[in-house]
Amino acid sequence: MNFRAAVKALLEALILSERIKPSQDAKRRAFNKYKLRGGIERFATAVFYSILRKLGIIDEKIQELTGVKNVYLLDETLRNALRLSIELLRFREISNKQKKQLRSILAGEIRSRSHPYASHFFWEVFPTLEKLDFTPKSEEDRLVYTYYISRFYVRKLMELLPPEEVEAFLKKINEVPPISLRVNTLKASVDEIEEAIRRLGLEVKRSPRVETVLKVYGSLDLERFRPFKEGKVFVQEEAGAVASLVLNPKPGEVVVDLAAAPGGKTVHMGELMKNRGKIYAVDINEKRLERLKELVRRAGLSIVEPIAIDGREAPKVLGEGIADRVMLDAPCTSSGTVQRNPDLRWRIMDEKDILEFVDVQRGLMEAGWKLLKPGGRMLYATCSIFKEEDEDNVAWFLEKHPDARLIHLSGPYDPGFLEGTMRAWPHRHDTIGFFYALLEKPKKS
Ligand code: SAM
C-alpha cells in the first residue's frame, strides 16, 4: 500500500478540514489529489475520522508538549503533522519502517510548506510522541477520553446532573440517533407514512409524546422517499415539534418566528394554524432563509412571509404590538444537539463560547416582547443545555419585566432549573437537549 501518498493526503485533508466544512468535503478533495483508492483509501478514511473524533484529546497533549496555551497558535502544518503522527504512533499499528517514513515525509512537508525551524522541532519531538500517556488521571479525564467531548462540556454537565446521569447523558450522545420525522397532517396521515416506511423494510416507532413524530431506524434515503419530496414529512426532532405545540398558535393569528430558518418550526406552526392567519419568518441569514422558502413551498403554505433582517430590528420593521404569538427559537451553542452534530464535541471549549450568544439572545427576547400584543405569548427556547442560555436569560428577563408572566409548563418533559420552565434531555427523553419558557404579556388594564 502506498503509505507515502496516504500520509500526504491525510496531512492535506486535516489542514483543509480547518477551513472547509463539512470535513468530508476537505477529505474528498485531498484524497482525490493524491489518488487514494481501495484499501489505502479505507485506511486513510478511518484514520482521518478517528483524528477528528478525538481531536481535543490529541490537541491537549500537543499543548503540553509544545507549551503553547492554544494549539491554534502553532503553524498549521506543524499542528496537523503532530496530530497525524500521534494518531498513527499511539493508536494504530504501523511498522518501524513506516514510522521512519512518517517522520521524514512530514518533516519534509513542514519544511516546504512553512519554516525550517518548525520542521526541526517536529523532527526532534517525534520520538516522544509514541510515549504520550493517555491514561485517565481523574474521573473527568475518564469521561473525556471515553466519550470524546471537551473537558469544558463535561464540567458543565457535572454541574447540571448527578454523576450517574452525566455518564448516561454522554453514553446517549455517542449513540447513532434514529432519523426523526414529523408528519405534515395537512397532506398525509401518520398511518400512511408509517406504512410507507415499513414497506421499505425499515423499523419505525411512534414518539410516545408527539403523535405526529416518527423515529426511523436504519438508513432512509430521504431524497428518494416520495413523501419527503411531496412535503408530507419533515425532518424534525421530537423536542423541536414540542416547541410549536407549547406555543400553540391558532388559525387566523399573527405570529412572528424571530429566528426562523431553516423553518422547521415555521412549517409546523403553519400546519397548526391550518394555513390561516400570518407568519412573519424572520432570520438574519439569507442563505438559510432560502431553505425555509423551500420547506414552506413543500409544505404547501401560503401564510408565511420570509424577512431577512436582524430579529432585533423586527419591531421597527413590523411595528410594535402586532403579534399574538412570538416563537423565539434562539441562536445558541446547540450544546443539546451533539448527538446529531458530532463537530460540536470540540467546538464548545470555554465560557466565552457560551457568552457570545447571550447578548443576542437577550436582544431578541426584548424585540419579541415589543412585537407582542397585550395578552400575547412568546416562547423562548434553545437547543442548549447550558443555564446561561436558558434559565439565567429567563430570570434576567423576568427581573427586567416584572409584569411578564411565566406560564407554568408541566409536560411532556421535565421541569427546568427555574420553576415553570421545561427541559428535554437526550438520556431521559431520547431526543435533543432543549429548553422552553413560555412568557405572557399582561392584558391592558
Ligand atoms: N427555528 C429554526 C427551525 O426550527 O428550523 C431554527 C433556528 S436556529 C436555532 C437559530 C437561527 O437564528 C439561525 O437560523 C440563525 O441564522 C438565526 N439568527 C442568528 N442571529 C440572529 C438575529 N440576530 N436575528 C435573527 N435571526 C438570527
Short mmCIF file of C-alpha atoms and ligand atoms in Angstrom, two decimals:
data_model
loop_
_atom_site.label_atom_id
_atom_site.label_comp_id
_atom_site.label_asym_id
_atom_site.label_seq_id
_atom_site.Cartn_x
_atom_site.Cartn_y
_atom_site.Cartn_z
CA MET A 1 0.00 0.00 0.00
CA ASN A 2 1.18 3.49 -0.81
CA PHE A 3 1.89 4.79 2.67
CA ARG A 4 3.61 7.95 1.40
CA ALA A 5 0.53 9.05 -0.58
CA ALA A 6 -1.73 8.31 2.39
CA VAL A 7 0.38 10.41 4.77
CA LYS A 8 0.49 13.37 2.37
CA ALA A 9 -3.24 13.12 1.64
CA LEU A 10 -4.08 12.90 5.34
CA LEU A 11 -1.96 15.92 6.20
CA GLU A 12 -3.64 17.93 3.47
CA ALA A 13 -7.12 16.73 4.45
CA LEU A 14 -6.53 17.76 8.07
CA ILE A 15 -5.29 21.22 7.06
CA LEU A 16 -8.22 21.71 4.67
CA SER A 17 -10.78 20.47 7.19
CA GLU A 18 -9.98 23.50 9.36
CA ARG A 19 -11.33 25.72 6.57
CA ILE A 20 -13.77 23.57 4.60
CA LYS A 21 -16.99 22.30 6.15
CA PRO A 22 -18.30 19.64 6.18
CA SER A 23 -14.99 17.94 6.80
CA GLN A 24 -15.88 15.14 4.39
CA ASP A 25 -15.52 17.68 1.52
CA ALA A 26 -12.00 18.50 2.69
CA LYS A 27 -11.18 14.80 2.84
CA ARG A 28 -12.57 14.16 -0.63
CA ARG A 29 -10.52 16.97 -2.16
CA ALA A 30 -7.25 15.88 -0.59
CA PHE A 31 -7.79 12.16 -1.24
CA ASN A 32 -8.60 12.83 -4.91
CA LYS A 33 -5.46 14.92 -5.32
CA TYR A 34 -3.33 12.01 -4.12
CA LYS A 35 -5.48 9.45 -5.96
CA LEU A 36 -6.11 7.26 -2.94
CA ARG A 37 -8.16 4.18 -3.87
CA GLY A 38 -9.16 0.83 -2.42
CA GLY A 39 -7.51 -0.44 0.78
CA ILE A 40 -5.30 2.59 1.31
CA GLU A 41 -8.28 4.92 0.94
CA ARG A 42 -10.24 2.92 3.52
CA PHE A 43 -7.28 3.00 5.90
CA ALA A 44 -6.79 6.76 5.45
CA THR A 45 -10.53 7.45 5.85
CA ALA A 46 -10.59 5.58 9.15
CA VAL A 47 -7.52 7.49 10.35
CA PHE A 48 -9.00 10.85 9.29
CA TYR A 49 -12.28 10.42 11.17
CA SER A 50 -10.56 8.88 14.15
CA ILE A 51 -8.40 12.01 14.50
CA LEU A 52 -11.40 14.33 14.23
CA ARG A 53 -13.28 12.32 16.84
CA LYS A 54 -10.54 12.63 19.44
CA LEU A 55 -9.18 15.99 18.27
CA GLY A 56 -9.45 17.74 21.63
CA ILE A 57 -7.63 14.94 23.47
CA ILE A 58 -4.78 14.94 20.95
CA ASP A 59 -4.62 18.75 21.00
CA GLU A 60 -4.34 18.80 24.80
CA LYS A 61 -1.23 16.60 24.53
CA ILE A 62 0.21 18.83 21.80
CA GLN A 63 -0.29 21.84 24.04
CA GLU A 64 1.51 20.10 26.92
CA LEU A 65 4.32 19.08 24.61
CA THR A 66 4.87 22.46 22.97
CA GLY A 67 3.97 24.66 25.92
CA VAL A 68 1.51 26.73 23.86
CA LYS A 69 -1.79 27.65 25.52
CA ASN A 70 -3.78 27.05 22.39
CA VAL A 71 -2.87 24.61 19.66
CA TYR A 72 -4.10 27.12 17.06
CA LEU A 73 -1.13 29.37 17.87
CA LEU A 74 1.10 26.77 16.19
CA ASP A 75 1.85 26.75 12.48
CA GLU A 76 -0.98 24.85 10.73
CA THR A 77 1.27 22.29 9.02
CA LEU A 78 3.15 21.54 12.23
CA ARG A 79 -0.13 21.28 14.17
CA ASN A 80 -1.65 18.80 11.75
CA ALA A 81 1.58 16.83 11.30
CA LEU A 82 1.65 16.35 15.08
CA ARG A 83 -2.00 15.30 15.15
CA LEU A 84 -1.45 12.77 12.41
CA SER A 85 1.72 11.40 13.98
CA ILE A 86 0.10 10.96 17.38
CA GLU A 87 -2.80 9.05 15.85
CA LEU A 88 -0.55 6.77 13.82
CA LEU A 89 2.05 6.19 16.53
CA ARG A 90 -0.22 5.89 19.56
CA PHE A 91 -3.48 4.48 18.23
CA ARG A 92 -2.55 2.46 15.11
CA GLU A 93 -0.17 -0.42 14.44
CA ILE A 94 2.42 0.76 11.94
CA SER A 95 5.80 -0.85 11.23
CA ASN A 96 9.16 0.61 12.20
CA LYS A 97 9.84 1.27 8.52
CA GLN A 98 6.59 3.22 8.26
CA LYS A 99 7.46 5.20 11.40
CA LYS A 100 10.73 6.30 9.78
CA GLN A 101 8.89 7.19 6.59
CA LEU A 102 6.28 9.13 8.53
CA ARG A 103 8.92 11.21 10.29
CA SER A 104 10.78 12.13 7.11
CA ILE A 105 7.67 12.74 4.94
CA LEU A 106 6.10 15.06 7.49
CA ALA A 107 9.34 16.88 8.33
CA GLY A 108 9.75 17.47 4.58
CA GLU A 109 6.19 18.74 4.24
CA ILE A 110 6.60 21.14 7.15
CA ARG A 111 9.89 22.41 5.69
CA SER A 112 8.36 23.10 2.29
CA ARG A 113 5.03 24.47 3.50
CA SER A 114 6.18 26.60 6.43
CA HIS A 115 9.53 27.03 8.19
CA PRO A 116 12.76 25.02 8.71
CA TYR A 117 12.53 25.73 12.48
CA ALA A 118 9.11 24.11 12.66
CA SER A 119 10.42 21.13 10.74
CA HIS A 120 13.41 20.83 13.05
CA PHE A 121 11.14 20.98 16.10
CA PHE A 122 8.95 18.23 14.64
CA TRP A 123 11.99 16.04 13.92
CA GLU A 124 13.23 16.41 17.48
CA VAL A 125 9.89 15.83 19.19
CA PHE A 126 8.79 12.88 17.01
CA PRO A 127 10.27 10.03 19.17
CA THR A 128 8.41 11.29 22.27
CA LEU A 129 5.01 11.19 20.54
CA GLU A 130 4.91 7.42 20.75
CA LYS A 131 5.24 7.57 24.53
CA LEU A 132 2.45 10.06 25.20
CA ASP A 133 0.36 8.96 28.14
CA PHE A 134 -3.38 8.80 27.55
CA THR A 135 -4.34 7.00 30.76
CA PRO A 136 -7.02 8.94 32.65
CA LYS A 137 -5.88 10.55 35.90
CA SER A 138 -9.31 11.63 37.13
CA GLU A 139 -13.00 10.91 36.65
CA GLU A 140 -13.16 13.93 34.37
CA ASP A 141 -10.29 12.52 32.24
CA ARG A 142 -12.08 9.19 32.05
CA LEU A 143 -15.24 10.81 30.72
CA VAL A 144 -13.33 13.00 28.23
CA TYR A 145 -11.29 10.02 26.92
CA THR A 146 -14.24 7.63 26.81
CA TYR A 147 -16.84 9.89 25.25
CA TYR A 148 -14.66 12.27 23.20
CA ILE A 149 -16.03 15.59 24.29
CA SER A 150 -14.40 18.75 25.59
CA ARG A 151 -13.36 18.96 29.23
CA PHE A 152 -15.40 22.17 29.50
CA TYR A 153 -18.53 20.38 28.29
CA VAL A 154 -18.01 17.56 30.82
CA ARG A 155 -17.53 20.09 33.63
CA LYS A 156 -20.70 21.94 32.70
CA LEU A 157 -22.59 18.67 32.56
CA MET A 158 -21.31 17.73 36.02
CA GLU A 159 -22.74 20.99 37.35
CA LEU A 160 -26.14 20.17 35.87
CA LEU A 161 -26.62 16.46 36.54
CA PRO A 162 -25.83 13.89 39.25
CA PRO A 163 -22.82 11.62 38.42
CA GLU A 164 -24.80 8.60 37.19
CA GLU A 165 -26.79 10.82 34.87
CA VAL A 166 -23.68 12.53 33.50
CA GLU A 167 -22.48 9.18 32.22
CA ALA A 168 -25.92 8.22 30.88
CA PHE A 169 -26.10 11.53 29.02
CA LEU A 170 -22.64 11.05 27.47
CA LYS A 171 -23.44 7.45 26.52
CA LYS A 172 -26.61 8.59 24.82
CA ILE A 173 -24.97 11.32 22.74
CA ASN A 174 -22.44 8.77 21.48
CA GLU A 175 -25.18 6.56 20.05
CA VAL A 176 -26.19 6.84 16.42
CA PRO A 177 -29.59 8.55 16.57
CA PRO A 178 -32.61 7.38 14.56
CA ILE A 179 -33.98 9.67 11.86
CA SER A 180 -36.75 11.73 13.36
CA LEU A 181 -39.63 12.72 11.05
CA ARG A 182 -42.73 14.81 11.66
CA VAL A 183 -45.78 14.12 9.56
CA ASN A 184 -47.49 17.11 7.93
CA THR A 185 -51.10 16.32 8.74
CA LEU A 186 -52.30 18.85 6.15
CA LYS A 187 -51.06 16.44 3.50
CA ALA A 188 -50.84 12.93 4.99
CA SER A 189 -51.83 10.74 7.90
CA VAL A 190 -49.34 9.23 10.33
CA ASP A 191 -50.58 5.73 9.43
CA GLU A 192 -49.88 6.33 5.74
CA ILE A 193 -46.30 7.44 6.37
CA GLU A 194 -45.64 4.67 8.87
CA GLU A 195 -46.80 2.16 6.27
CA ALA A 196 -44.61 3.71 3.53
CA ILE A 197 -41.55 3.40 5.78
CA ARG A 198 -42.36 -0.21 6.73
CA ARG A 199 -42.70 -1.10 3.06
CA LEU A 200 -39.03 -0.08 2.68
CA GLY A 201 -38.18 -2.76 5.24
CA LEU A 202 -37.22 -0.24 7.93
CA GLU A 203 -38.15 -0.26 11.60
CA VAL A 204 -40.28 2.71 12.62
CA LYS A 205 -41.63 3.75 16.03
CA ARG A 206 -44.09 6.45 17.03
CA SER A 207 -42.89 9.03 19.50
CA PRO A 208 -44.52 8.43 22.90
CA ARG A 209 -45.01 12.19 23.37
CA VAL A 210 -45.90 13.69 19.99
CA GLU A 211 -48.23 11.57 17.89
CA THR A 212 -47.05 13.06 14.57
CA VAL A 213 -43.36 12.27 15.18
CA LEU A 214 -41.88 9.01 13.89
CA LYS A 215 -38.43 7.60 14.57
CA VAL A 216 -36.87 5.58 11.78
CA TYR A 217 -34.08 3.07 12.45
CA GLY A 218 -31.74 2.23 9.58
CA SER A 219 -30.81 4.23 6.53
CA LEU A 220 -33.62 6.06 4.82
CA ASP A 221 -32.60 7.92 1.66
CA LEU A 222 -34.80 10.99 2.05
CA GLU A 223 -34.12 12.33 -1.44
CA ARG A 224 -35.70 9.17 -2.83
CA PHE A 225 -38.50 8.99 -0.28
CA ARG A 226 -41.57 10.36 -2.07
CA PRO A 227 -43.50 11.59 0.99
CA PHE A 228 -40.46 13.73 1.84
CA LYS A 229 -40.29 15.33 -1.60
CA GLU A 230 -44.04 15.93 -1.50
CA GLY A 231 -43.88 17.78 1.82
CA LYS A 232 -45.77 15.05 3.67
CA VAL A 233 -42.95 14.67 6.19
CA PHE A 234 -40.21 16.92 7.51
CA VAL A 235 -37.07 16.07 9.39
CA GLN A 236 -37.67 17.30 12.91
CA GLU A 237 -36.71 16.25 16.40
CA GLU A 238 -39.48 15.48 18.85
CA ALA A 239 -38.21 18.29 21.12
CA GLY A 240 -38.45 20.72 18.19
CA ALA A 241 -42.03 19.72 17.46
CA VAL A 242 -42.91 20.23 21.12
CA ALA A 243 -41.86 23.91 20.83
CA SER A 244 -44.63 24.74 18.35
CA LEU A 245 -47.14 22.68 20.35
CA VAL A 246 -46.28 24.60 23.52
CA LEU A 247 -46.65 27.99 21.79
CA ASN A 248 -49.86 26.65 20.27
CA PRO A 249 -50.66 29.24 17.56
CA LYS A 250 -54.28 29.24 16.38
CA PRO A 251 -55.75 29.62 12.87
CA GLY A 252 -56.14 33.31 11.99
CA GLU A 253 -53.48 34.60 14.42
CA VAL A 254 -50.45 36.78 13.66
CA VAL A 255 -47.20 35.01 14.54
CA VAL A 256 -43.61 36.19 14.37
CA ASP A 257 -40.97 33.48 14.15
CA LEU A 258 -37.97 35.53 15.20
CA ALA A 259 -35.12 33.15 14.36
CA ALA A 260 -36.95 31.07 11.83
CA ALA A 261 -34.55 29.43 9.39
CA PRO A 262 -34.36 26.73 8.16
CA GLY A 263 -38.04 26.70 9.01
CA GLY A 264 -38.80 23.50 10.93
CA LYS A 265 -40.97 25.32 13.43
CA THR A 266 -42.40 27.77 10.88
CA VAL A 267 -43.94 25.00 8.80
CA HIS A 268 -45.19 23.18 11.89
CA MET A 269 -46.89 26.35 13.14
CA GLY A 270 -48.38 26.96 9.68
CA GLU A 271 -49.86 23.50 9.88
CA LEU A 272 -51.25 24.06 13.40
CA MET A 273 -52.79 27.30 12.08
CA LYS A 274 -54.35 25.35 9.18
CA ASN A 275 -52.69 27.80 6.80
CA ARG A 276 -54.89 30.65 8.08
CA GLY A 277 -53.50 33.90 9.56
CA LYS A 278 -49.97 35.20 9.10
CA ILE A 279 -46.45 34.08 9.98
CA TYR A 280 -43.57 36.52 9.61
CA ALA A 281 -40.49 34.30 9.34
CA VAL A 282 -37.52 36.45 10.33
CA ASP A 283 -33.91 35.37 10.08
CA ILE A 284 -30.61 37.20 9.70
CA ASN A 285 -29.15 34.56 7.39
CA GLU A 286 -30.41 34.86 3.82
CA LYS A 287 -28.97 31.54 2.72
CA ARG A 288 -30.76 29.71 5.49
CA LEU A 289 -33.95 31.60 4.61
CA GLU A 290 -33.72 30.10 1.13
CA ARG A 291 -34.01 26.68 2.76
CA LEU A 292 -37.00 27.93 4.72
CA LYS A 293 -38.69 29.06 1.49
CA GLU A 294 -38.19 25.60 0.02
CA LEU A 295 -39.69 24.00 3.13
CA VAL A 296 -42.68 26.37 3.05
CA ARG A 297 -43.21 25.57 -0.63
CA ARG A 298 -43.13 21.84 0.05
CA ALA A 299 -45.49 22.24 3.00
CA GLY A 300 -47.96 24.00 0.69
CA LEU A 301 -48.29 27.03 2.99
CA SER A 302 -49.34 30.47 1.74
CA ILE A 303 -49.34 32.42 5.02
CA VAL A 304 -45.57 32.65 5.54
CA GLU A 305 -43.66 35.84 4.74
CA PRO A 306 -39.88 35.40 4.98
CA ILE A 307 -37.98 38.52 6.09
CA ALA A 308 -34.17 38.70 6.00
CA ILE A 309 -33.27 41.07 8.86
CA ASP A 310 -31.68 41.00 12.28
CA GLY A 311 -34.54 39.95 14.55
CA ARG A 312 -33.62 42.74 16.95
CA GLU A 313 -34.79 45.19 14.25
CA ALA A 314 -38.11 43.39 13.74
CA PRO A 315 -40.23 45.76 15.91
CA LYS A 316 -39.03 48.69 13.79
CA VAL A 317 -39.83 46.86 10.56
CA LEU A 318 -43.10 45.16 11.53
CA GLY A 319 -44.31 47.55 14.24
CA GLU A 320 -44.81 47.03 17.97
CA GLY A 321 -47.76 45.18 19.49
CA ILE A 322 -48.66 43.31 16.29
CA ALA A 323 -48.22 39.65 17.23
CA ASP A 324 -50.46 37.19 19.03
CA ARG A 325 -47.51 34.80 19.40
CA VAL A 326 -43.76 35.02 19.06
CA MET A 327 -41.59 31.97 18.53
CA LEU A 328 -38.05 32.67 19.68
CA ASP A 329 -36.03 29.56 18.95
CA ALA A 330 -32.87 31.47 19.69
CA PRO A 331 -29.44 31.07 18.12
CA CYS A 332 -27.34 29.21 20.71
CA THR A 333 -24.31 26.97 21.29
CA SER A 334 -26.50 24.00 20.23
CA SER A 335 -24.95 22.09 23.12
CA GLY A 336 -28.06 19.88 23.32
CA THR A 337 -27.50 18.55 19.79
CA VAL A 338 -24.05 16.93 19.97
CA GLN A 339 -25.57 13.51 19.14
CA ARG A 340 -26.70 14.96 15.80
CA ASN A 341 -23.71 17.28 15.25
CA PRO A 342 -20.50 15.50 16.31
CA ASP A 343 -18.46 18.52 15.12
CA LEU A 344 -19.65 20.32 18.25
CA ARG A 345 -17.65 17.98 20.52
CA TRP A 346 -14.56 20.14 20.36
CA ARG A 347 -16.14 23.46 19.45
CA ILE A 348 -17.56 24.34 22.86
CA MET A 349 -14.31 24.83 24.75
CA ASP A 350 -14.85 27.62 27.28
CA GLU A 351 -17.23 30.11 28.87
CA LYS A 352 -16.82 32.69 26.12
CA ASP A 353 -18.22 30.21 23.58
CA ILE A 354 -21.47 30.47 25.59
CA LEU A 355 -21.37 34.16 26.42
CA GLU A 356 -21.09 35.22 22.79
CA PHE A 357 -24.70 34.05 22.34
CA VAL A 358 -26.19 35.53 25.49
CA ASP A 359 -26.20 39.13 24.24
CA VAL A 360 -28.06 38.33 21.04
CA GLN A 361 -30.46 36.01 22.91
CA ARG A 362 -31.38 38.83 25.30
CA GLY A 363 -31.65 41.34 22.45
CA LEU A 364 -34.03 39.00 20.63
CA MET A 365 -36.12 38.49 23.79
CA GLU A 366 -36.56 42.25 24.10
CA ALA A 367 -37.54 42.51 20.43
CA GLY A 368 -40.01 39.62 20.73
CA TRP A 369 -41.61 41.26 23.74
CA LYS A 370 -42.12 44.53 21.86
CA LEU A 371 -43.73 42.65 18.98
CA LEU A 372 -46.35 41.05 21.22
CA LYS A 373 -49.87 42.39 21.60
CA PRO A 374 -51.16 42.73 25.19
CA GLY A 375 -52.11 39.21 26.27
CA GLY A 376 -49.81 37.70 23.62
CA ARG A 377 -47.36 34.86 24.33
CA MET A 378 -43.69 34.34 23.49
CA LEU A 379 -41.89 31.03 23.66
CA TYR A 380 -38.22 31.40 24.48
CA ALA A 381 -36.48 28.16 23.50
CA THR A 382 -32.95 26.93 22.83
CA CYS A 383 -31.32 23.65 21.89
CA SER A 384 -28.67 24.32 24.54
CA ILE A 385 -28.32 22.61 27.91
CA PHE A 386 -26.38 25.47 29.49
CA LYS A 387 -28.16 27.51 32.17
CA GLU A 388 -26.53 30.72 30.94
CA GLU A 389 -28.53 30.48 27.70
CA ASP A 390 -31.65 29.10 29.36
CA GLU A 391 -32.87 29.76 32.91
CA ASP A 392 -30.40 32.61 33.50
CA ASN A 393 -31.74 34.51 30.49
CA VAL A 394 -35.33 33.99 31.60
CA ALA A 395 -34.53 35.11 35.17
CA TRP A 396 -32.82 38.21 33.75
CA PHE A 397 -35.86 38.92 31.58
CA LEU A 398 -38.36 38.49 34.42
CA GLU A 399 -36.38 40.87 36.59
CA LYS A 400 -36.38 43.45 33.82
CA HIS A 401 -40.08 42.92 33.06
CA PRO A 402 -41.87 42.28 36.35
CA ASP A 403 -45.19 42.42 34.50
CA ALA A 404 -44.28 39.36 32.41
CA ARG A 405 -45.99 36.13 33.46
CA LEU A 406 -44.10 32.87 33.17
CA ILE A 407 -46.72 30.29 32.18
CA HIS A 408 -46.07 27.06 34.07
CA LEU A 409 -45.09 24.21 31.72
CA SER A 410 -45.89 20.81 33.13
CA GLY A 411 -45.04 18.42 30.30
CA PRO A 412 -44.25 16.43 28.27
CA TYR A 413 -40.68 16.86 29.58
CA ASP A 414 -39.09 17.61 32.95
CA PRO A 415 -39.09 20.81 34.96
CA GLY A 416 -36.19 23.18 34.23
CA PHE A 417 -33.99 24.68 36.94
CA LEU A 418 -36.31 27.69 37.17
CA GLU A 419 -39.85 26.88 38.28
CA GLY A 420 -42.27 26.90 35.36
CA THR A 421 -39.67 26.25 32.67
CA MET A 422 -39.13 22.88 30.99
CA ARG A 423 -36.19 20.83 29.70
CA ALA A 424 -35.87 17.86 27.36
CA TRP A 425 -32.82 15.66 27.99
CA PRO A 426 -31.25 13.21 25.49
CA HIS A 427 -30.73 10.42 28.03
CA ARG A 428 -34.15 10.80 29.67
CA HIS A 429 -36.33 11.55 26.67
CA ASP A 430 -34.46 10.17 23.69
CA THR A 431 -34.38 13.48 21.83
CA ILE A 432 -32.09 16.51 21.64
CA GLY A 433 -31.48 18.66 24.74
CA PHE A 434 -34.00 21.53 24.63
CA PHE A 435 -35.20 24.33 26.88
CA TYR A 436 -38.63 26.03 26.98
CA ALA A 437 -40.01 29.11 28.76
CA LEU A 438 -43.43 30.48 27.86
CA LEU A 439 -43.93 34.17 28.67
CA GLU A 440 -47.21 36.09 28.58
CA LYS A 441 -47.58 39.84 28.22
CA PRO A 442 -50.19 41.37 30.52
CA LYS A 443 -53.53 42.36 29.03
CA LYS A 444 -54.11 46.13 29.09
CA SER A 445 -55.78 47.19 32.32
N1 SAM B 1 -36.35 27.88 14.33
C1 SAM B 1 -35.49 27.22 13.37
C2 SAM B 1 -36.10 25.90 12.97
O1 SAM B 1 -36.94 25.37 13.71
O2 SAM B 1 -35.77 25.41 11.90
C3 SAM B 1 -34.08 27.06 13.88
C4 SAM B 1 -33.45 28.35 14.34
S1 SAM B 1 -31.77 28.24 14.73
C5 SAM B 1 -31.80 27.55 16.31
C6 SAM B 1 -31.34 29.87 15.04
C7 SAM B 1 -31.43 30.82 13.85
O3 SAM B 1 -31.18 32.13 14.33
C8 SAM B 1 -30.42 30.59 12.73
O4 SAM B 1 -31.09 30.33 11.54
C9 SAM B 1 -29.66 31.92 12.63
O5 SAM B 1 -29.42 32.32 11.30
C10 SAM B 1 -30.64 32.88 13.27
N2 SAM B 1 -30.09 34.12 13.84
C11 SAM B 1 -28.92 34.34 14.44
N3 SAM B 1 -28.83 35.61 14.87
C12 SAM B 1 -30.00 36.22 14.51
C13 SAM B 1 -30.51 37.53 14.66
N4 SAM B 1 -29.82 38.49 15.26
N5 SAM B 1 -31.73 37.79 14.16
C14 SAM B 1 -32.46 36.81 13.54
N6 SAM B 1 -32.01 35.57 13.38
C15 SAM B 1 -30.80 35.26 13.87
#
